[in-house]
Amino acid sequence: MLYTSEFEILLTTPPGLEEWLLDEVKAAGFKRAKIIQGGVTVWGGWIDVWRANLTLRGASKVLVRVGEFRAFHLAQLDKRARKFPWGDVLTKGLKVKVEVVTNKRNKIYHAGAAVERIERAISEEFDATIAESMDVADIVIKTRIVSNNVLLSVDSSGDGLHKRGHKQAMGKAPMRETMAAMFLRACDYDGHEPVLDPMCGSGTFVIEAAEIARNLMAGRGRTFAFQKLASYDEGKVQKIRDEWQTRESTQHFYGSDRNVNVIGFSNANAKRAGIGGMCSFAPTPVSEIKRPEGPAGLVMVNPPYGARIGKKRDLVALYTAFGTVMRERFQGWRIGMVTSDRNLAQATNLPWLPTGKPIAHGGLRVHLFQTGVL
Ligand SMILES: C[S@@+](CC[C@H](N)C(=O)[O-])C[C@H]1O[C@@H](n2cnc3c(N)ncnc32)[C@H](O)[C@@H]1O
């Protein structure tokens, strides 16, 4: 069965950030928003799919449930996949890849065999080729078999939505824009105060915060897989872009890092994002940063942590220095700090509030540590 008018849309996020994504999704007016593990589901039509891709800051991907059928054995899967109206979803000549998740509770429990049947059905019954890998596919069909129901979803985003289109140069261990946006939201950041990141790397927090202050559309600088689907309506997508309202901001945003190279990257990334004039980046070690003139705001940082870069003893010294600078020079500011290591967080000697759930990041579990106003 093909779904046509309203269907389930899954907005994915790293586990641990679902609550903040739900918050954003509800504020943006999406319908029937509900948390599931690793995401938020909403209901809507293609206009909602396009809007989610273009405007949400926290979603990693937008997956669209396009249809489902029952299949108890591979011959049935083959037959029903051949009958599925692929032409209502795909356009001719696309490179398609199918992904299947199943388990022993289903009659069809061999994912590889199921992929093979669905891919063959698509290529033989519809004029599409099968891509050699996910990386080179125009469209990925994500299939889940649950209680012998074959649930078909398309990845309407293509590249992960953290790729906003302006970050071309990166330092080590960059934060994903989508995660940075969720951490800022978790710190109640709404664009009306300055943000400073004293270990800014390629400038993700600073740029994301400046974009939020100007209410720039998150996906304004990139393309999406949905543009290749049968449902794509260029005029309606353009209308979403045209009706989006940015706002003026007098706030300023500050990034610094001891690594001169990444400061160059941050400047270039901010300029490409169109918010270069609102941001200042300086090659300064954390021990030497000064409190900016003007109103207090939010310090948002993810310092290095052991398993990724840096050595443990140096890290303790770094976190201690960061904590000292914050306590001595940043009275009136709040702090949000992302790290995997509680001992390092303690080394700052800052008055952390109780932390929430751990968040999956780069193969580790990180926590967001927050203070109230110092
Ligand atoms: C995990 S990375 C931050 C990544 C950044 N959030 C991004 O999205 O690209 C940590 C950064 O801390 C910087 N750093 C390490 N020690 C520092 C120090 N003493 N002073 C300032 N920056 C430092 C590193 O150069 C690195 O860019």
mmCIF file of C-alpha atoms and ligand atoms in Angstrom:
data_model
loop_
_atom_site.group_PDB
_atom_site.id
_atom_site.type_symbol
_atom_site.label_atom_id
_atom_site.label_comp_id
_atom_site.label_asym_id
_atom_site.label_seq_id
_atom_site.Cartn_x
_atom_site.Cartn_y
_atom_site.Cartn_z
ATOM 1 C CA MET A 1 0.000 0.000 0.000
ATOM 2 C CA LEU A 2 1.285 3.455 -0.938
ATOM 3 C CA TYR A 3 0.649 6.344 1.436
ATOM 4 C CA THR A 4 -0.396 9.479 -0.380
ATOM 5 C CA SER A 5 -1.842 12.423 1.586
ATOM 6 C CA GLU A 6 -0.591 12.146 5.206
ATOM 7 C CA PHE A 7 2.051 9.794 6.472
ATOM 8 C CA GLU A 8 4.510 9.308 9.294
ATOM 9 C CA ILE A 9 7.675 11.374 9.085
ATOM 10 C CA LEU A 10 10.646 10.363 11.223
ATOM 11 C CA LEU A 11 13.075 13.079 12.245
ATOM 12 C CA THR A 12 16.218 11.361 13.468
ATOM 13 C CA THR A 13 18.654 12.604 16.111
ATOM 14 C CA PRO A 14 21.453 11.043 18.156
ATOM 15 C CA PRO A 15 19.942 9.189 21.154
ATOM 16 C CA GLY A 16 19.796 11.515 24.141
ATOM 17 C CA LEU A 17 18.761 14.608 22.157
ATOM 18 C CA GLU A 18 15.172 13.541 21.393
ATOM 19 C CA GLU A 19 13.631 15.799 24.037
ATOM 20 C CA TRP A 20 15.221 18.928 22.540
ATOM 21 C CA LEU A 21 14.253 17.944 19.038
ATOM 22 C CA LEU A 22 10.665 17.420 20.240
ATOM 23 C CA ASP A 23 10.776 20.921 21.692
ATOM 24 C CA GLU A 24 11.911 22.402 18.374
ATOM 25 C CA VAL A 25 9.457 20.361 16.309
ATOM 26 C CA LYS A 26 6.488 21.383 18.484
ATOM 27 C CA ALA A 27 7.522 25.047 18.395
ATOM 28 C CA ALA A 28 7.668 24.787 14.579
ATOM 29 C CA GLY A 29 4.049 23.565 14.526
ATOM 30 C CA PHE A 30 4.473 20.001 13.242
ATOM 31 C CA LYS A 31 1.549 17.692 14.028
ATOM 32 C CA ARG A 32 1.319 14.690 16.370
ATOM 33 C CA ALA A 33 4.956 14.965 17.460
ATOM 34 C CA LYS A 34 6.096 11.990 19.535
ATOM 35 C CA ILE A 35 9.470 10.876 20.855
ATOM 36 C CA ILE A 36 10.830 7.481 19.814
ATOM 37 C CA GLN A 37 14.336 6.107 20.446
ATOM 38 C CA GLY A 38 16.688 8.123 18.198
ATOM 39 C CA GLY A 39 14.133 10.578 16.910
ATOM 40 C CA VAL A 40 10.770 12.243 16.832
ATOM 41 C CA THR A 41 7.854 11.184 14.637
ATOM 42 C CA VAL A 42 5.302 13.618 13.221
ATOM 43 C CA TRP A 43 2.467 13.258 10.712
ATOM 44 C CA GLY A 44 2.070 15.303 7.594
ATOM 45 C CA GLY A 45 2.364 15.535 3.828
ATOM 46 C CA TRP A 46 5.216 16.399 1.462
ATOM 47 C CA ILE A 47 5.020 20.077 2.335
ATOM 48 C CA ASP A 48 5.929 19.104 5.914
ATOM 49 C CA VAL A 49 8.792 16.947 4.656
ATOM 50 C CA TRP A 50 10.240 19.870 2.706
ATOM 51 C CA ARG A 51 9.707 22.278 5.593
ATOM 52 C CA ALA A 52 11.355 19.900 8.068
ATOM 53 C CA ASN A 53 14.422 19.502 5.854
ATOM 54 C CA LEU A 54 14.736 23.202 5.158
ATOM 55 C CA THR A 55 14.003 24.694 8.547
ATOM 56 C CA LEU A 56 14.642 22.341 11.481
ATOM 57 C CA ARG A 57 18.026 22.848 13.091
ATOM 58 C CA GLY A 58 18.136 19.682 15.177
ATOM 59 C CA ALA A 59 17.030 16.830 12.887
ATOM 60 C CA SER A 60 19.836 14.683 11.442
ATOM 61 C CA LYS A 61 17.640 13.228 8.667
ATOM 62 C CA VAL A 62 14.009 13.320 7.557
ATOM 63 C CA LEU A 63 12.712 9.847 6.682
ATOM 64 C CA VAL A 64 9.307 9.518 5.017
ATOM 65 C CA ARG A 65 7.124 6.442 5.400
ATOM 66 C CA VAL A 66 5.897 5.940 1.829
ATOM 67 C CA GLY A 67 4.116 2.604 2.147
ATOM 68 C CA GLU A 68 3.902 -0.876 3.580
ATOM 69 C CA PHE A 69 2.810 -4.414 2.753
ATOM 70 C CA ARG A 70 2.880 -7.778 4.480
ATOM 71 C CA ALA A 71 5.347 -10.469 3.420
ATOM 72 C CA PHE A 72 5.840 -13.864 5.059
ATOM 73 C CA HIS A 73 8.442 -15.277 2.684
ATOM 74 C CA LEU A 74 10.891 -14.045 0.072
ATOM 75 C CA ALA A 75 8.739 -15.006 -2.946
ATOM 76 C CA GLN A 76 5.916 -12.894 -1.497
ATOM 77 C CA LEU A 77 8.309 -10.016 -0.816
ATOM 78 C CA ASP A 78 9.491 -10.251 -4.411
ATOM 79 C CA LYS A 79 5.930 -10.221 -5.780
ATOM 80 C CA ARG A 80 4.694 -7.372 -3.602
ATOM 81 C CA ALA A 81 7.829 -5.287 -4.136
ATOM 82 C CA ARG A 82 7.270 -5.675 -7.891
ATOM 83 C CA LYS A 83 3.665 -4.512 -7.553
ATOM 84 C CA PHE A 84 4.532 -1.501 -5.405
ATOM 85 C CA PRO A 85 3.896 1.747 -7.376
ATOM 86 C CA TRP A 86 7.528 2.923 -7.342
ATOM 87 C CA GLY A 87 6.713 5.517 -10.020
ATOM 88 C CA ASP A 88 4.641 7.425 -7.454
ATOM 89 C CA VAL A 89 7.730 7.792 -5.261
ATOM 90 C CA LEU A 90 10.804 7.690 -7.510
ATOM 91 C CA THR A 91 11.651 9.373 -10.801
ATOM 92 C CA LYS A 92 13.181 7.624 -13.792
ATOM 93 C CA GLY A 93 16.920 7.147 -14.051
ATOM 94 C CA LEU A 94 17.725 7.470 -10.327
ATOM 95 C CA LYS A 95 20.457 5.481 -8.604
ATOM 96 C CA VAL A 96 18.654 3.778 -5.734
ATOM 97 C CA LYS A 97 19.939 1.777 -2.773
ATOM 98 C CA VAL A 98 17.815 -0.293 -0.413
ATOM 99 C CA GLU A 99 18.592 -0.897 3.260
ATOM 100 C CA VAL A 100 16.693 -3.521 5.281
ATOM 101 C CA VAL A 101 16.467 -3.984 9.036
ATOM 102 C CA THR A 102 14.807 -7.202 10.178
ATOM 103 C CA ASN A 103 15.210 -9.800 12.925
ATOM 104 C CA LYS A 104 14.470 -13.389 13.861
ATOM 105 C CA ARG A 105 10.931 -12.530 14.959
ATOM 106 C CA ASN A 106 9.964 -12.029 11.302
ATOM 107 C CA LYS A 107 9.532 -14.880 8.809
ATOM 108 C CA ILE A 108 11.910 -12.927 6.579
ATOM 109 C CA TYR A 109 14.898 -12.497 8.857
ATOM 110 C CA HIS A 110 17.749 -12.402 6.348
ATOM 111 C CA ALA A 111 18.296 -8.711 5.562
ATOM 112 C CA GLY A 112 20.664 -9.328 2.635
ATOM 113 C CA ALA A 113 18.154 -11.557 0.812
ATOM 114 C CA ALA A 114 15.405 -8.990 1.371
ATOM 115 C CA VAL A 115 17.600 -6.163 0.002
ATOM 116 C CA GLU A 116 18.331 -8.266 -3.052
ATOM 117 C CA ARG A 117 14.602 -8.932 -3.748
ATOM 118 C CA ILE A 118 13.518 -5.301 -3.327
ATOM 119 C CA GLU A 119 16.416 -3.901 -5.361
ATOM 120 C CA ARG A 120 15.745 -6.375 -8.162
ATOM 121 C CA ALA A 121 12.042 -5.496 -8.147
ATOM 122 C CA ILE A 122 12.847 -1.773 -8.404
ATOM 123 C CA SER A 123 15.376 -2.182 -11.209
ATOM 124 C CA GLU A 124 13.270 -4.623 -13.249
ATOM 125 C CA GLU A 125 9.841 -3.052 -12.773
ATOM 126 C CA PHE A 126 10.897 0.582 -12.784
ATOM 127 C CA ASP A 127 13.536 2.441 -14.755
ATOM 128 C CA ALA A 128 16.060 2.944 -11.933
ATOM 129 C CA THR A 129 19.551 1.569 -11.425
ATOM 130 C CA ILE A 130 20.852 0.123 -8.184
ATOM 131 C CA ALA A 131 23.716 2.143 -6.714
ATOM 132 C CA GLU A 132 26.850 0.281 -5.634
ATOM 133 C CA SER A 133 26.818 1.883 -2.195
ATOM 134 C CA MET A 134 24.839 4.318 -0.035
ATOM 135 C CA ASP A 135 27.430 7.028 -0.733
ATOM 136 C CA VAL A 136 26.709 7.176 -4.442
ATOM 137 C CA ALA A 137 22.944 6.613 -4.268
ATOM 138 C CA ASP A 138 20.556 9.415 -5.267
ATOM 139 C CA ILE A 139 17.870 7.908 -3.043
ATOM 140 C CA VAL A 140 18.053 5.430 -0.166
ATOM 141 C CA ILE A 141 14.979 3.335 0.639
ATOM 142 C CA LYS A 142 15.080 2.420 4.312
ATOM 143 C CA THR A 143 13.053 -0.706 4.961
ATOM 144 C CA ARG A 144 12.074 -2.125 8.345
ATOM 145 C CA ILE A 145 10.313 -5.441 8.717
ATOM 146 C CA VAL A 146 8.192 -5.474 11.861
ATOM 147 C CA SER A 147 5.730 -8.312 12.672
ATOM 148 C CA ASN A 148 6.036 -9.430 9.010
ATOM 149 C CA ASN A 149 5.043 -5.938 7.845
ATOM 150 C CA VAL A 150 7.468 -4.440 5.333
ATOM 151 C CA LEU A 151 7.628 -0.712 6.120
ATOM 152 C CA LEU A 152 9.125 1.405 3.333
ATOM 153 C CA SER A 153 10.642 4.830 4.011
ATOM 154 C CA VAL A 154 12.656 7.142 1.793
ATOM 155 C CA ASP A 155 15.492 9.264 3.065
ATOM 156 C CA SER A 156 14.324 12.672 1.876
ATOM 157 C CA SER A 157 17.437 14.499 3.124
ATOM 158 C CA GLY A 158 20.327 12.821 1.306
ATOM 159 C CA ASP A 159 23.425 14.191 3.001
ATOM 160 C CA GLY A 160 22.978 14.492 6.775
ATOM 161 C CA LEU A 161 21.297 17.764 7.697
ATOM 162 C CA HIS A 162 24.308 18.845 9.757
ATOM 163 C CA LYS A 163 25.816 19.676 6.371
ATOM 164 C CA ARG A 164 24.340 23.136 6.141
ATOM 165 C CA GLY A 165 26.514 23.952 3.156
ATOM 166 C CA HIS A 166 28.883 26.559 4.580
ATOM 167 C CA LYS A 167 31.414 24.515 6.541
ATOM 168 C CA GLN A 168 34.117 23.605 4.077
ATOM 169 C CA ALA A 169 37.087 23.589 6.393
ATOM 170 C CA MET A 170 37.169 21.808 9.759
ATOM 171 C CA GLY A 171 39.521 21.272 12.687
ATOM 172 C CA LYS A 172 39.805 17.993 14.588
ATOM 173 C CA ALA A 173 36.639 16.574 16.175
ATOM 174 C CA PRO A 174 34.151 19.135 14.877
ATOM 175 C CA MET A 175 30.715 19.264 16.435
ATOM 176 C CA ARG A 176 27.812 18.555 14.098
ATOM 177 C CA GLU A 177 25.688 21.647 13.457
ATOM 178 C CA THR A 178 22.521 19.717 14.312
ATOM 179 C CA MET A 179 23.935 18.700 17.701
ATOM 180 C CA ALA A 180 25.296 22.178 18.349
ATOM 181 C CA ALA A 181 21.812 23.592 17.716
ATOM 182 C CA MET A 182 20.263 21.103 20.162
ATOM 183 C CA PHE A 183 22.843 21.845 22.863
ATOM 184 C CA LEU A 184 22.162 25.577 22.442
ATOM 185 C CA ARG A 185 18.426 24.905 22.750
ATOM 186 C CA ALA A 186 19.040 22.759 25.832
ATOM 187 C CA CYS A 187 20.785 25.827 27.336
ATOM 188 C CA ASP A 188 17.639 27.909 26.614
ATOM 189 C CA TYR A 189 19.447 29.877 23.948
ATOM 190 C CA ASP A 190 16.917 31.745 21.811
ATOM 191 C CA GLY A 191 19.118 34.183 19.906
ATOM 192 C CA HIS A 192 18.790 37.135 22.266
ATOM 193 C CA GLU A 193 22.164 37.091 23.990
ATOM 194 C CA PRO A 194 25.814 36.865 22.929
ATOM 195 C CA VAL A 195 27.516 33.476 22.756
ATOM 196 C CA LEU A 196 31.223 32.837 23.268
ATOM 197 C CA ASP A 197 33.132 29.616 22.549
ATOM 198 C CA PRO A 198 36.718 29.758 23.863
ATOM 199 C CA MET A 199 37.737 26.478 22.117
ATOM 200 C CA CYS A 200 35.757 27.021 18.944
ATOM 201 C CA GLY A 201 37.575 24.834 16.399
ATOM 202 C CA SER A 202 35.798 25.415 13.093
ATOM 203 C CA GLY A 203 33.287 27.705 14.842
ATOM 204 C CA THR A 204 30.200 25.485 14.882
ATOM 205 C CA PHE A 205 28.596 26.806 18.109
ATOM 206 C CA VAL A 206 29.339 30.420 17.256
ATOM 207 C CA ILE A 207 28.010 30.223 13.698
ATOM 208 C CA GLU A 208 24.940 28.224 14.717
ATOM 209 C CA ALA A 209 24.155 30.753 17.492
ATOM 210 C CA ALA A 210 24.520 33.719 15.103
ATOM 211 C CA GLU A 211 22.226 32.013 12.584
ATOM 212 C CA ILE A 212 19.631 31.444 15.315
ATOM 213 C CA ALA A 213 19.877 35.124 16.309
ATOM 214 C CA ARG A 214 19.113 36.136 12.690
ATOM 215 C CA ASN A 215 16.549 33.317 12.312
ATOM 216 C CA LEU A 216 18.258 32.219 9.104
ATOM 217 C CA MET A 217 16.808 29.125 7.461
ATOM 218 C CA ALA A 218 18.992 26.165 8.436
ATOM 219 C CA GLY A 219 18.972 24.487 5.016
ATOM 220 C CA ARG A 220 19.167 27.586 2.825
ATOM 221 C CA GLY A 221 22.590 26.718 1.392
ATOM 222 C CA ARG A 222 22.209 23.095 0.288
ATOM 223 C CA THR A 223 20.285 20.646 -1.840
ATOM 224 C CA PHE A 224 18.183 17.662 -0.652
ATOM 225 C CA ALA A 225 17.322 14.189 -1.901
ATOM 226 C CA PHE A 226 13.611 15.142 -1.954
ATOM 227 C CA GLN A 227 14.336 17.256 -5.029
ATOM 228 C CA LYS A 228 14.742 14.001 -6.970
ATOM 229 C CA LEU A 229 11.482 12.397 -5.840
ATOM 230 C CA ALA A 230 8.238 12.226 -7.846
ATOM 231 C CA SER A 231 6.457 14.374 -5.239
ATOM 232 C CA TYR A 232 8.835 17.329 -5.604
ATOM 233 C CA ASP A 233 7.114 20.603 -6.411
ATOM 234 C CA GLU A 234 9.698 23.304 -7.000
ATOM 235 C CA GLY A 235 7.159 26.129 -6.770
ATOM 236 C CA LYS A 236 5.868 25.019 -3.372
ATOM 237 C CA VAL A 237 9.374 24.563 -2.003
ATOM 238 C CA GLN A 238 10.318 28.026 -3.259
ATOM 239 C CA LYS A 239 7.242 29.388 -1.457
ATOM 240 C CA ILE A 240 8.516 27.932 1.841
ATOM 241 C CA ARG A 241 11.826 29.703 1.234
ATOM 242 C CA ASP A 242 10.152 32.992 0.232
ATOM 243 C CA GLU A 243 7.788 33.071 3.205
ATOM 244 C CA TRP A 244 10.521 32.435 5.775
ATOM 245 C CA GLN A 245 11.185 35.505 7.875
ATOM 246 C CA THR A 246 14.660 36.332 9.090
ATOM 247 C CA ARG A 247 15.169 38.957 11.784
ATOM 248 C CA GLU A 248 17.698 41.647 12.554
ATOM 249 C CA SER A 249 20.072 41.129 15.465
ATOM 250 C CA THR A 250 22.447 43.418 17.283
ATOM 251 C CA GLN A 251 24.098 40.558 19.172
ATOM 252 C CA HIS A 252 27.742 39.652 18.683
ATOM 253 C CA PHE A 253 29.318 36.205 18.752
ATOM 254 C CA TYR A 254 32.807 35.280 19.807
ATOM 255 C CA GLY A 255 35.053 32.333 19.072
ATOM 256 C CA SER A 256 38.646 31.715 20.029
ATOM 257 C CA ASP A 257 41.043 28.805 19.872
ATOM 258 C CA ARG A 258 44.748 28.392 20.455
ATOM 259 C CA ASN A 259 45.083 26.881 16.985
ATOM 260 C CA VAL A 260 45.589 29.680 14.434
ATOM 261 C CA ASN A 261 44.577 27.476 11.488
ATOM 262 C CA VAL A 262 41.100 26.715 12.802
ATOM 263 C CA ILE A 263 40.510 30.422 13.403
ATOM 264 C CA GLY A 264 41.012 30.917 9.664
ATOM 265 C CA PHE A 265 38.475 28.110 9.035
ATOM 266 C CA SER A 266 35.948 29.648 11.437
ATOM 267 C CA ASN A 267 36.206 33.042 9.763
ATOM 268 C CA ALA A 268 35.763 31.538 6.311
ATOM 269 C CA ASN A 269 32.838 29.349 7.448
ATOM 270 C CA ALA A 270 31.068 32.301 9.112
ATOM 271 C CA LYS A 271 31.545 34.441 6.004
ATOM 272 C CA ARG A 272 30.116 31.700 3.778
ATOM 273 C CA ALA A 273 27.147 31.417 6.152
ATOM 274 C CA GLY A 274 26.514 35.142 5.679
ATOM 275 C CA ILE A 275 26.997 36.060 9.345
ATOM 276 C CA GLY A 276 30.710 36.993 9.218
ATOM 277 C CA GLY A 277 29.988 40.552 10.363
ATOM 278 C CA MET A 278 28.333 39.362 13.599
ATOM 279 C CA CYS A 279 31.233 37.111 14.635
ATOM 280 C CA SER A 280 34.781 37.679 15.831
ATOM 281 C CA PHE A 281 37.303 34.851 15.943
ATOM 282 C CA ALA A 282 40.691 35.200 17.632
ATOM 283 C CA PRO A 283 43.735 32.910 17.982
ATOM 284 C CA THR A 284 43.817 33.021 21.782
ATOM 285 C CA PRO A 285 44.505 30.302 24.377
ATOM 286 C CA VAL A 286 41.711 29.847 26.892
ATOM 287 C CA SER A 287 43.819 31.233 29.760
ATOM 288 C CA GLU A 288 44.023 34.596 27.975
ATOM 289 C CA ILE A 289 40.447 35.202 26.890
ATOM 290 C CA LYS A 290 38.723 38.353 28.077
ATOM 291 C CA ARG A 291 35.108 38.966 28.857
ATOM 292 C CA PRO A 292 33.568 40.790 25.874
ATOM 293 C CA GLU A 293 32.207 44.323 26.344
ATOM 294 C CA GLY A 294 28.430 44.529 26.556
ATOM 295 C CA PRO A 295 25.758 42.288 28.020
ATOM 296 C CA ALA A 296 26.430 38.900 29.583
ATOM 297 C CA GLY A 297 25.397 35.774 27.673
ATOM 298 C CA LEU A 298 26.199 32.123 27.197
ATOM 299 C CA VAL A 299 29.601 30.425 27.045
ATOM 300 C CA MET A 300 29.130 27.281 24.947
ATOM 301 C CA VAL A 301 32.065 24.948 24.544
ATOM 302 C CA ASN A 302 33.175 21.420 23.830
ATOM 303 C CA PRO A 303 36.762 21.196 25.019
ATOM 304 C CA PRO A 304 38.915 18.272 23.890
ATOM 305 C CA TYR A 305 38.248 15.056 25.794
ATOM 306 C CA GLY A 306 40.577 12.104 26.250
ATOM 307 C CA ALA A 307 39.392 9.491 23.841
ATOM 308 C CA ARG A 308 39.460 11.878 20.924
ATOM 309 C CA ILE A 309 42.324 14.320 21.157
ATOM 310 C CA GLY A 310 44.771 15.302 23.865
ATOM 311 C CA LYS A 311 46.347 13.584 26.845
ATOM 312 C CA LYS A 312 44.654 13.160 30.189
ATOM 313 C CA ARG A 313 47.013 15.196 32.413
ATOM 314 C CA ASP A 314 47.063 18.107 29.959
ATOM 315 C CA LEU A 315 43.307 17.923 29.817
ATOM 316 C CA VAL A 316 42.927 18.253 33.581
ATOM 317 C CA ALA A 317 45.116 21.383 33.423
ATOM 318 C CA LEU A 318 43.077 22.743 30.513
ATOM 319 C CA TYR A 319 39.710 22.226 32.232
ATOM 320 C CA THR A 320 41.085 23.708 35.455
ATOM 321 C CA ALA A 321 42.284 26.797 33.572
ATOM 322 C CA PHE A 322 38.930 27.105 31.801
ATOM 323 C CA GLY A 323 37.070 26.948 35.121
ATOM 324 C CA THR A 324 39.343 29.580 36.701
ATOM 325 C CA VAL A 325 38.871 32.003 33.788
ATOM 326 C CA MET A 326 35.099 31.528 33.894
ATOM 327 C CA ARG A 327 34.856 32.127 37.649
ATOM 328 C CA GLU A 328 37.199 35.131 37.615
ATOM 329 C CA ARG A 329 36.120 36.934 34.413
ATOM 330 C CA PHE A 330 32.643 35.763 33.451
ATOM 331 C CA GLN A 331 30.399 36.766 36.356
ATOM 332 C CA GLY A 332 26.830 37.096 35.076
ATOM 333 C CA TRP A 333 27.337 34.627 32.190
ATOM 334 C CA ARG A 334 25.976 31.058 31.977
ATOM 335 C CA ILE A 335 28.014 28.084 30.779
ATOM 336 C CA GLY A 336 27.146 25.035 28.706
ATOM 337 C CA MET A 337 29.945 22.508 28.298
ATOM 338 C CA VAL A 338 29.877 19.211 26.376
ATOM 339 C CA THR A 339 32.299 16.523 27.488
ATOM 340 C CA SER A 340 32.436 12.757 27.935
ATOM 341 C CA ASP A 341 34.400 12.865 31.170
ATOM 342 C CA ARG A 342 32.830 13.728 34.549
ATOM 343 C CA ASN A 343 36.244 14.005 36.215
ATOM 344 C CA LEU A 344 37.292 16.647 33.706
ATOM 345 C CA ALA A 345 34.027 18.513 34.293
ATOM 346 C CA GLN A 346 34.760 18.413 38.060
ATOM 347 C CA ALA A 347 38.293 19.736 37.414
ATOM 348 C CA THR A 348 36.759 23.068 36.319
ATOM 349 C CA ASN A 349 35.409 23.563 39.840
ATOM 350 C CA LEU A 350 32.333 25.219 38.322
ATOM 351 C CA PRO A 351 28.885 24.947 39.963
ATOM 352 C CA TRP A 352 27.352 22.436 37.544
ATOM 353 C CA LEU A 353 23.637 21.718 37.739
ATOM 354 C CA PRO A 354 22.559 18.038 37.641
ATOM 355 C CA THR A 355 23.112 16.617 34.144
ATOM 356 C CA GLY A 356 20.511 14.903 31.967
ATOM 357 C CA LYS A 357 20.756 11.802 29.803
ATOM 358 C CA PRO A 358 24.007 10.883 28.046
ATOM 359 C CA ILE A 359 24.156 11.655 24.335
ATOM 360 C CA ALA A 360 25.784 9.490 21.676
ATOM 361 C CA HIS A 361 28.553 11.486 19.974
ATOM 362 C CA GLY A 362 31.447 10.187 17.874
ATOM 363 C CA GLY A 363 31.318 6.709 19.409
ATOM 364 C CA LEU A 364 31.276 8.120 22.963
ATOM 365 C CA ARG A 365 28.612 9.149 25.437
ATOM 366 C CA VAL A 366 28.809 12.826 26.250
ATOM 367 C CA HIS A 367 26.921 14.953 28.762
ATOM 368 C CA LEU A 368 25.871 18.561 28.616
ATOM 369 C CA PHE A 369 27.065 20.285 31.806
ATOM 370 C CA GLN A 370 25.341 23.572 32.578
ATOM 371 C CA THR A 371 25.649 26.258 35.198
ATOM 372 C CA GLY A 372 23.097 28.848 36.185
ATOM 373 C CA VAL A 373 24.142 32.513 36.025
ATOM 374 C CA LEU A 374 27.651 32.799 37.559
HETATM 375 C C1 LIG B 1 36.692 19.265 20.387
HETATM 376 S S1 LIG B 1 37.443 20.600 19.594
HETATM 377 C C2 LIG B 1 36.149 21.767 19.418
HETATM 378 C C3 LIG B 1 35.443 21.576 18.120
HETATM 379 C C4 LIG B 1 34.489 22.683 17.772
HETATM 380 N N1 LIG B 1 33.346 22.760 18.675
HETATM 381 C C5 LIG B 1 34.032 22.528 16.337
HETATM 382 O O1 LIG B 1 32.838 22.330 16.116
HETATM 383 O O2 LIG B 1 34.875 22.519 15.428
HETATM 384 C C6 LIG B 1 38.403 21.332 20.876
HETATM 385 C C7 LIG B 1 39.181 22.580 20.451
HETATM 386 O O3 LIG B 1 39.855 23.064 21.642
HETATM 387 C C8 LIG B 1 41.037 23.710 21.192
HETATM 388 N N2 LIG B 1 41.945 23.881 22.343
HETATM 389 C C9 LIG B 1 42.651 22.938 23.023
HETATM 390 N N3 LIG B 1 43.347 23.501 24.015
HETATM 391 C C10 LIG B 1 43.100 24.829 23.981
HETATM 392 C C11 LIG B 1 43.529 25.937 24.758
HETATM 393 N N4 LIG B 1 44.367 25.800 25.774
HETATM 394 N N5 LIG B 1 43.029 27.160 24.446
HETATM 395 C C12 LIG B 1 42.155 27.326 23.408
HETATM 396 N N6 LIG B 1 41.749 26.304 22.633
HETATM 397 C C13 LIG B 1 42.200 25.072 22.923
HETATM 398 C C14 LIG B 1 41.559 22.798 20.111
HETATM 399 O O4 LIG B 1 42.456 23.482 19.268
HETATM 400 C C15 LIG B 1 40.272 22.361 19.411
HETATM 401 O O5 LIG B 1 40.009 23.170 18.299
#
